[in-house]
XYZ file of C-alpha atoms in Angstrom:
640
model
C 34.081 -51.514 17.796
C 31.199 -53.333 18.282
C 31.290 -57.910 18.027
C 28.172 -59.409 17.166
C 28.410 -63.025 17.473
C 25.707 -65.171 15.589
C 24.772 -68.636 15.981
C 24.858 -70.893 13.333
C 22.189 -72.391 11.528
C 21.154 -76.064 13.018
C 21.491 -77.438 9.427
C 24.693 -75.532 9.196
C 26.441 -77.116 12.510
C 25.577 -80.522 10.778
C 26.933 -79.374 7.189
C 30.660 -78.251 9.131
C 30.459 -81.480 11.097
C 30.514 -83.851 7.883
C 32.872 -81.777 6.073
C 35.558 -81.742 8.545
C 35.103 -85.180 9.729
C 33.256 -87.081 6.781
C 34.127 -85.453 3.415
C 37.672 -84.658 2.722
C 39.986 -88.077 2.787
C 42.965 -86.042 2.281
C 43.361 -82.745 4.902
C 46.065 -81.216 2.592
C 43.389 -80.014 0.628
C 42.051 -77.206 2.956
C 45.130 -75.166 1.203
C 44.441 -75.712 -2.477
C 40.404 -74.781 -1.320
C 41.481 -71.464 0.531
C 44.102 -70.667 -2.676
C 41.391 -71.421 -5.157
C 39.324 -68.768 -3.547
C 41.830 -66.016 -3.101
C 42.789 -67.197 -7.202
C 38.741 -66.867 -7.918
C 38.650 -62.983 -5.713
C 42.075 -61.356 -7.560
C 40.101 -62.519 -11.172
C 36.760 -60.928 -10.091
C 38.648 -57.309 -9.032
C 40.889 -57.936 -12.077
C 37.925 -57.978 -14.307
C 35.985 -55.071 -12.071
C 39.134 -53.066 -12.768
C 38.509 -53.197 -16.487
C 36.081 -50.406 -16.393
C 36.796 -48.878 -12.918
C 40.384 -49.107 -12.244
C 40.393 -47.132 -9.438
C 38.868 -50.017 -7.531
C 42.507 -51.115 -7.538
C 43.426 -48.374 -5.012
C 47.345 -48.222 -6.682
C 47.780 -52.139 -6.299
C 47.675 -54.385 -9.715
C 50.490 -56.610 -8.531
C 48.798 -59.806 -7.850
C 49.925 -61.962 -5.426
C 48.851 -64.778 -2.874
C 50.765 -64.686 0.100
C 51.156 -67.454 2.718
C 52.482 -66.807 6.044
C 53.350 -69.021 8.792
C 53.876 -68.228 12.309
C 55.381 -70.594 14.402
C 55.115 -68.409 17.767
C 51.071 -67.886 17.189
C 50.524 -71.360 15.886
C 49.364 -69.809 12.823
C 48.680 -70.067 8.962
C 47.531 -67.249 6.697
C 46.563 -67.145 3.096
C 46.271 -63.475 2.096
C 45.027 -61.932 -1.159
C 44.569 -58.656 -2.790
C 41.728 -59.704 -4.540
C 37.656 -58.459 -4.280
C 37.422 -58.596 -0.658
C 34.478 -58.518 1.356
C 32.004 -56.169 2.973
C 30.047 -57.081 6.392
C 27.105 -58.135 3.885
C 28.690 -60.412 1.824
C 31.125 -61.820 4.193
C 27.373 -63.085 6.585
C 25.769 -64.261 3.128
C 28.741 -66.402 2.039
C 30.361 -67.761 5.195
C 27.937 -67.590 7.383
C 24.979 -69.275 5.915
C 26.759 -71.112 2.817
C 24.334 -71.322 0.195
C 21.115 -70.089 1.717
C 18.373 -72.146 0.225
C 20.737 -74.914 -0.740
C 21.981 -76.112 2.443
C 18.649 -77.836 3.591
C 18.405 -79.628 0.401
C 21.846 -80.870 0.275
C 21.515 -82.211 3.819
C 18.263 -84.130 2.924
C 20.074 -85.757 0.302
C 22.427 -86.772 2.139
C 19.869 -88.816 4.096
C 19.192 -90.600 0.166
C 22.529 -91.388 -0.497
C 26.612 -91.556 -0.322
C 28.119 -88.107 0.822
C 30.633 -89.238 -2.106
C 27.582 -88.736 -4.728
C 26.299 -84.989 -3.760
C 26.653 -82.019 -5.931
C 28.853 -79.409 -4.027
C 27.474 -76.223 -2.946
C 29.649 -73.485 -4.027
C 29.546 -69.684 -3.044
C 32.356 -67.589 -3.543
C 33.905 -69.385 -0.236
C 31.381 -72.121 -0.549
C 32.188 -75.565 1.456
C 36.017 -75.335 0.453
C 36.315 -72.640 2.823
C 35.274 -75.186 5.911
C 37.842 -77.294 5.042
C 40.160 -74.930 7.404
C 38.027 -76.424 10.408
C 40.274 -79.819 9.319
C 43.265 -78.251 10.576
C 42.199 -75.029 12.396
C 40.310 -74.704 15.986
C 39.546 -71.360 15.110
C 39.739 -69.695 11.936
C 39.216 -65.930 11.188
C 38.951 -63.820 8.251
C 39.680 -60.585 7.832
C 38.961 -58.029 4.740
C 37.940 -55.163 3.408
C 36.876 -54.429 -0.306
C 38.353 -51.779 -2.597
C 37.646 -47.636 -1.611
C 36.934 -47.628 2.364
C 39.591 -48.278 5.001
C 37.323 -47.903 7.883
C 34.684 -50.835 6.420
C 36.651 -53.543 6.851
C 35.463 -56.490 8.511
C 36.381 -59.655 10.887
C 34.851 -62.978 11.325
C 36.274 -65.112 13.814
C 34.983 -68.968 14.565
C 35.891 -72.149 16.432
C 33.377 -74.205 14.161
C 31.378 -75.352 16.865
C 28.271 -73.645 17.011
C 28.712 -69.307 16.279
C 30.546 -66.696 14.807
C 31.631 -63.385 15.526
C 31.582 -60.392 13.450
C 33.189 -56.585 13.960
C 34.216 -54.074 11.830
C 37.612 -53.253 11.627
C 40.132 -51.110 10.333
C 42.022 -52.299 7.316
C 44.524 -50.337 5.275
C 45.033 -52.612 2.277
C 42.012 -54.149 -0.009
C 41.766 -58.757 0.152
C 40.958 -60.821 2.315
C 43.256 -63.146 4.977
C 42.458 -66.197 6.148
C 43.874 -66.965 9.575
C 44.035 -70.337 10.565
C 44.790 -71.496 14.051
C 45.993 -73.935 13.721
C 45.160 -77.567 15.958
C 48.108 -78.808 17.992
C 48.613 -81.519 16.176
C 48.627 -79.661 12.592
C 51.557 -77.334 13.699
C 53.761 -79.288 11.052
C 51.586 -77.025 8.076
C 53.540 -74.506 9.689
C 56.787 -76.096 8.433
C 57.850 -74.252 5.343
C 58.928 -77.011 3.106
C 55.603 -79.361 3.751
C 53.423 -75.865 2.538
C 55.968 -75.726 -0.532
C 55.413 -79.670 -1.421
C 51.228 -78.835 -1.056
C 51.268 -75.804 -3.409
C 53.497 -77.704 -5.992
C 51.367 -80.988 -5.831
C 47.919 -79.027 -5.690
C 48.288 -75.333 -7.015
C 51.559 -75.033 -9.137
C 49.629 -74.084 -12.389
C 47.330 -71.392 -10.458
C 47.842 -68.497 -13.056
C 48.867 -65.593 -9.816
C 51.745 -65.791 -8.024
C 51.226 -68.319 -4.657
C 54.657 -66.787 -2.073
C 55.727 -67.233 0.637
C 58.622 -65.448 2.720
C 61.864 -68.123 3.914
C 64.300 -68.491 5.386
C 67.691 -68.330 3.511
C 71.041 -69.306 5.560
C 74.004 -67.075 4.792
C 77.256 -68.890 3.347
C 79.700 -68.969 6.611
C 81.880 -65.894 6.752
C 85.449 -65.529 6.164
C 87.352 -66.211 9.688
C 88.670 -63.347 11.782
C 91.984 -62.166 13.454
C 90.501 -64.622 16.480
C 90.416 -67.437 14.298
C 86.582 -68.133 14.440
C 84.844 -68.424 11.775
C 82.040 -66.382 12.141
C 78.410 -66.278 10.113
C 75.937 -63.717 9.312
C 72.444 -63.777 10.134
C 69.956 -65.449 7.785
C 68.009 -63.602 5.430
C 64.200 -63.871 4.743
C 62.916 -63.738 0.955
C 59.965 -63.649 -0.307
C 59.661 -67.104 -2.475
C 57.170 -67.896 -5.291
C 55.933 -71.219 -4.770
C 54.039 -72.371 -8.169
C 55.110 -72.301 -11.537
C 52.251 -70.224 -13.055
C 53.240 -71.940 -16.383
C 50.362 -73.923 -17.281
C 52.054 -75.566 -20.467
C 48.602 -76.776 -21.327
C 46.938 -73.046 -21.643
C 49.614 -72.165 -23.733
C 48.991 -71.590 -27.764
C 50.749 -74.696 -29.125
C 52.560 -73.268 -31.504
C 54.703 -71.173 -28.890
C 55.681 -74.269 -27.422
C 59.266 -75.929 -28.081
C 58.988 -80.394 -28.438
C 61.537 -79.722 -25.733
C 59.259 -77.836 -23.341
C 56.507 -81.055 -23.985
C 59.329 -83.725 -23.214
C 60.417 -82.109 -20.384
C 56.520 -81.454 -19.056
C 55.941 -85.356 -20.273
C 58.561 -86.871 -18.150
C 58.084 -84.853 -15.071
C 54.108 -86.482 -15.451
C 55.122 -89.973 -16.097
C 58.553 -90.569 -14.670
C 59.237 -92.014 -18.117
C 63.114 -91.228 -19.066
C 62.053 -91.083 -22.619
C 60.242 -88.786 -25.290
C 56.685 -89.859 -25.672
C 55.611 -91.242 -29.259
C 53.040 -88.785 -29.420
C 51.946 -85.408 -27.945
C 48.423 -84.567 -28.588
C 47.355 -80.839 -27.539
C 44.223 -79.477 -28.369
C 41.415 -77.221 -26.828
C 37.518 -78.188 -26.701
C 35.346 -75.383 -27.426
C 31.202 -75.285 -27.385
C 28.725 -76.097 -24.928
C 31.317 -77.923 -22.843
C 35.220 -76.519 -22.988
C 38.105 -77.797 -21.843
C 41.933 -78.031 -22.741
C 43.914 -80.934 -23.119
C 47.573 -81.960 -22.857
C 47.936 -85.848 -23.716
C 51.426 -88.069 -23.794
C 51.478 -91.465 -25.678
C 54.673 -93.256 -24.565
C 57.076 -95.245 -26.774
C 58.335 -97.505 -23.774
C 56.468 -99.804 -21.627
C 56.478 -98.846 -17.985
C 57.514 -102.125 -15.771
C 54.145 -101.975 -13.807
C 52.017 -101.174 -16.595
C 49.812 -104.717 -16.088
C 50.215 -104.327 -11.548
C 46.690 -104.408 -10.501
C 47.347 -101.763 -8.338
C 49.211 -99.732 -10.750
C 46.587 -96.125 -10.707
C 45.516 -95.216 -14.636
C 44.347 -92.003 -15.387
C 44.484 -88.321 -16.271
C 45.680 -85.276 -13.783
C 42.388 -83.304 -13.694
C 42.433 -79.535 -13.279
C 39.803 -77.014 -12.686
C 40.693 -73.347 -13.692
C 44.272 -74.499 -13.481
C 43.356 -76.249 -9.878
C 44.395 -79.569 -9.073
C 41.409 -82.157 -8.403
C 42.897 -84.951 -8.770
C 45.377 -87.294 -10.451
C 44.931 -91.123 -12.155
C 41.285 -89.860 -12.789
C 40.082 -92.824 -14.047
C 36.415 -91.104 -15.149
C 38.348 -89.145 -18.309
C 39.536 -92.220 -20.323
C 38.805 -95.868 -20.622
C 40.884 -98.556 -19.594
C 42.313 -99.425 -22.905
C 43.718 -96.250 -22.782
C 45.665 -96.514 -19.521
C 48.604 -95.818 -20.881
C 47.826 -92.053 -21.845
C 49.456 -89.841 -19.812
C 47.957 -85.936 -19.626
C 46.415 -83.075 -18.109
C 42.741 -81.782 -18.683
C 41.885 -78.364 -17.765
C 37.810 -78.068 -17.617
C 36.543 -74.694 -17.198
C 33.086 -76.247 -15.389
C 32.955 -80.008 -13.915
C 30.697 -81.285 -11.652
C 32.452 -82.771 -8.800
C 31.462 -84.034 -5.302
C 31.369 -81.955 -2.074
C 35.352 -81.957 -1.019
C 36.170 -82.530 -4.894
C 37.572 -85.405 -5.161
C 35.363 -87.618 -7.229
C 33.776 -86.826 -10.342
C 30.309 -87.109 -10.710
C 29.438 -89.526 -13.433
C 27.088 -87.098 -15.835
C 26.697 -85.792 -19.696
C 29.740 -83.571 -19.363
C 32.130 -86.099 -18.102
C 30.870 -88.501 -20.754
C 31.171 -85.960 -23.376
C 34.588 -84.502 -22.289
C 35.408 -88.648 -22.227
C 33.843 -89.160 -25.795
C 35.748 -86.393 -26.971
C 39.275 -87.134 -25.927
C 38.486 -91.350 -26.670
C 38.126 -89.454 -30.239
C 40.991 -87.034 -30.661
C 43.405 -90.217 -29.041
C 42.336 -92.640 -31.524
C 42.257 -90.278 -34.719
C 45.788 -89.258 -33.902
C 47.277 -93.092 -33.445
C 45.327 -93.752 -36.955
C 47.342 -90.034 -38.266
C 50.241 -91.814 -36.624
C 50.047 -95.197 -38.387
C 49.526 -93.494 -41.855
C 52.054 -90.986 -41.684
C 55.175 -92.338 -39.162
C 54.906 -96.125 -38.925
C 57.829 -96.707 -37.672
C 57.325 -94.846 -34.902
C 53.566 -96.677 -34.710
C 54.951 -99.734 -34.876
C 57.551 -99.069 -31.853
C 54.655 -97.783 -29.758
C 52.276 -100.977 -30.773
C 54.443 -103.710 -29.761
C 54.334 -102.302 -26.021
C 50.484 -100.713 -26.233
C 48.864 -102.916 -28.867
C 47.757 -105.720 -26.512
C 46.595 -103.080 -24.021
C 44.936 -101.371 -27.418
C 42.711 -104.346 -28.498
C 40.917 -104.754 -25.124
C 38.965 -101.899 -26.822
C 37.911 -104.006 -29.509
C 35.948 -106.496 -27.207
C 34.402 -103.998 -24.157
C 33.935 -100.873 -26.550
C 30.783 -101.749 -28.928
C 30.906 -98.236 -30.550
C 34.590 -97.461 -30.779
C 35.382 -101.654 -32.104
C 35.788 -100.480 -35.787
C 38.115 -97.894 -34.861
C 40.256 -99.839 -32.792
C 40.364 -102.645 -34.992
C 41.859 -100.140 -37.957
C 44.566 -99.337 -35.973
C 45.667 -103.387 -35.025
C 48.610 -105.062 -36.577
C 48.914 -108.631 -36.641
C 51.762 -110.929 -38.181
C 50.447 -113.581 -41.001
C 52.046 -115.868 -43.459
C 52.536 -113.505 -45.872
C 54.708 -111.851 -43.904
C 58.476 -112.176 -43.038
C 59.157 -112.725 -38.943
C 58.896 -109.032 -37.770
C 56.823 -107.354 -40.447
C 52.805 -106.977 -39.722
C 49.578 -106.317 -41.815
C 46.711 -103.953 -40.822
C 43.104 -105.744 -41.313
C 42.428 -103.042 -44.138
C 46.008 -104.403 -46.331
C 45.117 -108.072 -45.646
C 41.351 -107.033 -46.639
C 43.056 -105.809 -49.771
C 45.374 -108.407 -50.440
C 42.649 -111.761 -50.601
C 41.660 -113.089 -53.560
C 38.842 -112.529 -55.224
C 37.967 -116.687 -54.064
C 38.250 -116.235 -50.520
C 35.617 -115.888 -48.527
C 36.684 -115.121 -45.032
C 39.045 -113.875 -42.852
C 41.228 -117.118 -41.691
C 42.903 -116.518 -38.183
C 44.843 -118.573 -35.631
C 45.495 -117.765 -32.239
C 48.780 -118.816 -30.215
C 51.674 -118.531 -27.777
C 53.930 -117.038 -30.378
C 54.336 -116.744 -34.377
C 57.304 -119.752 -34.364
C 54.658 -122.472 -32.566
C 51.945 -120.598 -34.775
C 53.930 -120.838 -38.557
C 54.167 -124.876 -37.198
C 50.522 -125.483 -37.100
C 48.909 -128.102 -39.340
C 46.304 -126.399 -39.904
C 47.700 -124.233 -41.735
C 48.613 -126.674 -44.516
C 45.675 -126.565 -46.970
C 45.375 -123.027 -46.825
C 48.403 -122.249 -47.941
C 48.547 -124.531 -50.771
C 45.794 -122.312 -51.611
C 47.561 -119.372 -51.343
C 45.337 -117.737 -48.664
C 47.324 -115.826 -45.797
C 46.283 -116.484 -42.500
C 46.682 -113.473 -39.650
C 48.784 -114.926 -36.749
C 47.292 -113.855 -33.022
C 49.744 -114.101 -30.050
C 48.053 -111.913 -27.389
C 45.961 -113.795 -25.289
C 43.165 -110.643 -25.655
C 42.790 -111.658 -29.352
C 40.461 -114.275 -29.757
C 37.961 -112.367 -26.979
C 38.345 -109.138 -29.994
C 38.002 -111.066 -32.789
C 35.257 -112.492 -31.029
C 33.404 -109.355 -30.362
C 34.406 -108.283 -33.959
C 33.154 -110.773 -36.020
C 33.606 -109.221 -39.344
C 35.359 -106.522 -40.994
C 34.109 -104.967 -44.212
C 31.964 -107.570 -44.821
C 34.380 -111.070 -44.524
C 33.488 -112.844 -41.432
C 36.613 -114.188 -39.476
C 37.182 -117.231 -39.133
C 39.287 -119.630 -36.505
C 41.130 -122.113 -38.622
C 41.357 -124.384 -35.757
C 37.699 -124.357 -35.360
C 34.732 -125.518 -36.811
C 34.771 -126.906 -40.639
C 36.861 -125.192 -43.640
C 34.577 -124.346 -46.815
C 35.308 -126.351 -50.215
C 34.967 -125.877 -53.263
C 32.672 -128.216 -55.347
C 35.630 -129.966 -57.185
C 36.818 -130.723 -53.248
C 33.668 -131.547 -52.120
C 33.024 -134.221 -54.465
C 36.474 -135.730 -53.606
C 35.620 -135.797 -49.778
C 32.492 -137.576 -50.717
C 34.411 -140.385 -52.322
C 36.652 -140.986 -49.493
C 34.508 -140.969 -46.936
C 33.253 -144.055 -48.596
C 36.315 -145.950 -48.751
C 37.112 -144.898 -44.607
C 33.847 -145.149 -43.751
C 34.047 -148.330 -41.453
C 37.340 -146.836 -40.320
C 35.972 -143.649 -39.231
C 33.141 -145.708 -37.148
C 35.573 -147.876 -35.655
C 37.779 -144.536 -34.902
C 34.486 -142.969 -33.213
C 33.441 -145.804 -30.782
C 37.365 -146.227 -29.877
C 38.561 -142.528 -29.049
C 36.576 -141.632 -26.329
C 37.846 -137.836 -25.289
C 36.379 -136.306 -28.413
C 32.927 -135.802 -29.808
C 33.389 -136.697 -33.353
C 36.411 -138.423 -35.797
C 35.967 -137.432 -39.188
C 38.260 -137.333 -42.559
C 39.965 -133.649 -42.830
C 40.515 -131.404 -45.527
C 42.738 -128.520 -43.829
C 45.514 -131.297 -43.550
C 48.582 -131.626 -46.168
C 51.380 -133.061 -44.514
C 50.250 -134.122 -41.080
C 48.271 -136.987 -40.166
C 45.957 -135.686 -38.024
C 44.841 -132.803 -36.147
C 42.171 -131.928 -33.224
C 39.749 -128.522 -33.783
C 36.777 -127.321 -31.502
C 33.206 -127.099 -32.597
C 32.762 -123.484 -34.776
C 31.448 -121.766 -31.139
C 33.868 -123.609 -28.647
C 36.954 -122.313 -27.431
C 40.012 -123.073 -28.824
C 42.862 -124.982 -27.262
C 44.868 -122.051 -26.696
C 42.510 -120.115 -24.815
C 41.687 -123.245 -22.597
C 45.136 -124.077 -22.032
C 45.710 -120.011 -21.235
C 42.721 -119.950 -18.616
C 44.130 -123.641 -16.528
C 47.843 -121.557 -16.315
C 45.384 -118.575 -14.650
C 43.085 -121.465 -12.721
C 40.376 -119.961 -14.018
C 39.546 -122.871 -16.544
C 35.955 -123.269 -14.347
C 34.706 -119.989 -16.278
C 34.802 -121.349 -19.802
C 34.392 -124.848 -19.183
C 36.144 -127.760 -21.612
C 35.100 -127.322 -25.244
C 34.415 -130.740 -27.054
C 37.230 -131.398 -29.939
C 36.702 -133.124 -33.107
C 39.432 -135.411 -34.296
C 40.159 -134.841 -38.163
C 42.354 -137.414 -39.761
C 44.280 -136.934 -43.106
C 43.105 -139.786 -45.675
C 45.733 -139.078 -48.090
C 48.881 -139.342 -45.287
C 50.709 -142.658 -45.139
C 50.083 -143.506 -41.656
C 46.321 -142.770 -41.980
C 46.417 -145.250 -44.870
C 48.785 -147.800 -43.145
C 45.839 -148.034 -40.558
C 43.157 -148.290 -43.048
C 45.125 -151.562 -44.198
C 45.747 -152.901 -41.059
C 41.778 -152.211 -40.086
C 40.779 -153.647 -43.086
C 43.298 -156.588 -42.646
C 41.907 -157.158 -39.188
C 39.912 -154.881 -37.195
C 40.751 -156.790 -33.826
C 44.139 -156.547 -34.054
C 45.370 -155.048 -31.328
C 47.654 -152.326 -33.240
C 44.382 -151.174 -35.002
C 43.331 -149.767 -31.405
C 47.030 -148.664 -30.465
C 47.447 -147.015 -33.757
C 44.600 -145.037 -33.526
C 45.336 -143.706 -30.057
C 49.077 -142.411 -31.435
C 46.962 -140.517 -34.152
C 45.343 -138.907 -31.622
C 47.769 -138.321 -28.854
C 49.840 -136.807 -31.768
C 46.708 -134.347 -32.370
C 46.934 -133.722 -28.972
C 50.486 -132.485 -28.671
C 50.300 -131.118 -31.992
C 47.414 -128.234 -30.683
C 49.783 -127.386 -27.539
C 48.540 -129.589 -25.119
C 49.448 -132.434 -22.756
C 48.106 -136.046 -23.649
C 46.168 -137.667 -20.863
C 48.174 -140.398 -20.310
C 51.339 -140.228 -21.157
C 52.455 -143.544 -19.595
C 50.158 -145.281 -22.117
C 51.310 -142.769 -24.882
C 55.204 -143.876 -24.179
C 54.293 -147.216 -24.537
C 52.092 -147.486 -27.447
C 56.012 -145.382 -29.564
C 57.998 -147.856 -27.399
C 56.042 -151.205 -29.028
C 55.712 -149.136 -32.435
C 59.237 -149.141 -32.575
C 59.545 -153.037 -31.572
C 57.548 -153.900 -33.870
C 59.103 -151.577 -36.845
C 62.542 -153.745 -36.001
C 64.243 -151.134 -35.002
C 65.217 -152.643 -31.548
């Protein structure tokens, strides 16, 4: 029979260089390519066989086989699928793409190989993947009603092909790779097992292989040696085929989802919630998402990977693809299925388009709507899941502008309403104000015991207004972002002025003519803050420090010195408010009044402030001065 050989294209030398030394960071994926085509050729004769089944020539049992020999060095992936005539086996290996291979390589001149559109033909650039591991690859097969028209193709990558026809009795294709010396080990029969599991488990055909079994040792005989029988070879499927995911939901057992959930994740428990759906239109895809009860240890590791396991046509692309969900969502576990995705030439990256925003978009959605389902219907179970994912939940709130309402119905936040342990959603406190309140009044803390402390909580609830309680350090960045909800502003009660009434306004007018002098002495003498004024959020304590209405509060400075990053917010002027109607406010009064030189006016007035100081959950600037100023209070009160 008759070899042509063929030289290929000058384009196409460059095209096989890149992809087998450029495009494919992982080598193990020359098998998923080469089973993903042999997957793509038994569906096209499948569906030919519809309405010619003789095409099938007696052979419907599909099956990809891989064989490895060890003597010839090599690796074969065998189908029964379409095949391949002389025609189409120059059109789609040996050319790849026609037309399309000049204008991918000139775009590759433009920009990262990462950010090119793959070329596809029925072997498309997948195909030279084999050149990875192989110094010569050849293919051989035939399609379906002519034994004689088979065909081979045989190259070493470099710079031609072969081509002869040839005699083959059964209808596929093989793929022959000769394998490079130093890629023998794809020979080894466990490593191809661990690559089909991790890349083509869910391929809907069969993926086999034939291995090795040893026999159990025989019984011994009259010599006394124990003697053993020869191993046996049988032929082994290697994937699953169960694509859990493709399956009509209501066939599947919770069971069969736990089990599929913590084989994903590693997680030892039952997620909180399993969300299954399918996405039909203009862009389809199926989707198998885990929400998890438990908080994984390495959940906030930097280099802890986030992300969905992405499948094409029950392929594996990728896992931790990062592209499918945001990162308030990291702790999703899943599977999507697309039917079409745009990915990059050795398919590993997505490319960032309308359909993966709208697949993105679309599972954002169904996540969300079925934690809100979750919080109306099974709190309990809500609540379990919130107090390890609600933190991680809120980011949302501040670097998602369109999904912020949505994420800030599904919050829960302790308040003074509530017992220790028992939260509020922003739509029962909503509820719950009175008709006189105007705002939403917030503080943010460490924790609800230093919180429940706070002074300035004192006039508010003598009023009766409850006040929500944050103690993740992503709260007042949300709340920030949020700025309202239904209408009522929020408001910081440790920042900026508290609104009164008329009745209280009039009273603060009256005081701050009998401390006026005081407060002017208080101003020129208490340097660190910006202002020293009379308060009306104070009860019980004497005095209290609060930022300016758009400064940061003393929390979040305090939070951002522990994570040395205090230079990116900067030191927020405080205002010192003093309580007119506490005894040690008025004990000073008398004293300045008495004699505004004396020199426990001055040290008086720093304790108010250093008290402040401590009071808000930080450290007084000096505390040698501080200890002396109690030590010579308590002289003087004759205690010593």
């Amino acid at each position: 029979m008759t070899v042509e050989t063929h030289e290929f294209k000058a384009e196409m030398k460059r095209m096989m260089e890149l992809i087998v030394h450029s495009l494919y960071s992982n080598e193990e994926i020359f098998l998923r390519e080469l089973i993903s085509n042999a997957s793509d050729a038994i569906d096209k004769i499948r569906f030919q066989s519809i309405t010619e089944p003789e095409v099938l020539e007696g052979d419907g049992d599909w099956k990809i086989k891989i064989l490895a020999d060890s003597e010839a060095g090599t690796l074969t992936i065998r189908d029964n699928g379409i095949g391949m005539d002389r025609d189409s086996v120059i059109e789609n290996i040996g050319t790849v793409a026609k037309s399309g291979t000049s204008a991918f390589l000139a775009k590759l001149q433009e920009t990262d190989a990462a950010n090119v559109p793959e070329l596809i033909g029925q072997f498309g650039l997948g195909f030279y993947s084999s050149f990875i591991v192989a110094d010569e690859v050849t293919v051989e097969s035939r399609m379906a009603g002519d034994p004689n028209a088979g065909v081979r193709w045989k190259s070493d990558g470099e710079g031609e092909y072969s081509i002869e026809t040839i005699e083959k009795a059964t209808r596929g294709t093989d793929v022959i790779l000769h394998l490079k010396e130093d890629k023998k080990d794809y020979l080894n029969e466990w490593r191809v097992q661990n690559i089909v599991k991790k890349f083509s488990d869910f391929i809907e055909h069969p993926v086999v292989m034939d291995v090795e079994i040893p026999p159990p040792p025989k019984e011994e005989g009259e010599n006394g040696d124990a003697e053993t029988a020869e191993p046996t070879i049988e032929e082994k499927t290697l994937n699953s085929g169960q694509a859990i995911w493709l399956r009509n939901k209501a066939e599947v057992k919770p069971e069969e989802y736990h089990d599929f959930y913590k084989h994903l994740s590693k997680d030892m428990h039952d997620p909180a919630k399993v969300i299954h759906y399918s996405a039909e239109g203009n862009i389809e895809f199926k989707a198998l998402l885990f929400i998890p009860q438990e908080r994984p240890f390495a959940l906030f590791e930097p280099e802890r990977k986030n992300g969905l396991n992405l499948y094409i046509k029950r392929v594996f692309v990728m896992d931790d693809c990062e592209d499918l969900l945001p990162p308030y969502l990291r702790f999703v576990h899943g599977v999507v299925d697309a039917s079409d995705l745009p990915l990059n030439v050795s398919r590993e990256l997505l490319q960032q388009n309308r359909v993966v925003e709208t697949i993105r978009k679309n599972l954002v959605g169904k996540i969300l709507s079925s934690l809100k389902d979750m919080l109306a219907k099974d709190y309990d179970n809500y609540l379990k899941f919130y107090k390890n994912f609600g933190a991680i939940l809120k980011e949302g709130i501040y670097i998602d502008w369109n999904r912020r309402d949505d994420l800030a119905e599904l919050a829960l936040y302790p308040s003074v309403a509530k017992p220790a342990g028992e939260f509020v959603t922003l739509q029962q406190y909503y509820e719950a104000m009175p008709s006189k309140q105007e705002e939403i009044y917030y503080l943010v803390g460490e924790n609800r015991e230093t919180l429940e402390k706070s002074p300035y909580l004192e006039s508010l609830r003598e009023k009766g207004f409850d006040v929500l309680l944050m103690t993740d350090p992503v709260d007042e960045w949300a709340i920030g972002s949020l700025r309202e909800y239904k209408g009522k502003p929020f408001k910081a009660i440790d920042k900026g002025d508290i609104k009164l009434d008329d009745e209280e306004k009039a009273e603060e007018e009256e005081k701050k003519k009998t401390f006026g002098n005081l407060l002017e002495f208080l101003n020129q003498t208490i340097e660190p803050v910006s202002e020293v004024r009379l308060s009306h959020r104070l009860k019980e304590s004497a005095a209290c420090l609060v930022a300016r209405e758009e400064g940061n509060s003393a929390y979040m400075e305090n939070l951002m010195k522990r994570l040395g990053r205090e230079d990116e917010i900067g030191a927020s002027p405080r205002i010192l408010e003093i309580n007119p109607d506490h005894p040690a406010v008025k004990t000073l009064h008398t004293l300045f009044e008495a004699n505004a030189e004396d020199p426990k006016v001055a040290d008086f007035s720093w304790l108010l402030y250093d008290q402040a100081v401590l009071a808000e959950g930080s450290k007084v600037q000096d505390p040698q001065a501080f200890a002396r100023r109690v030590n010579d209070l308590i002289v003087r009160s004759g205690l010593l």
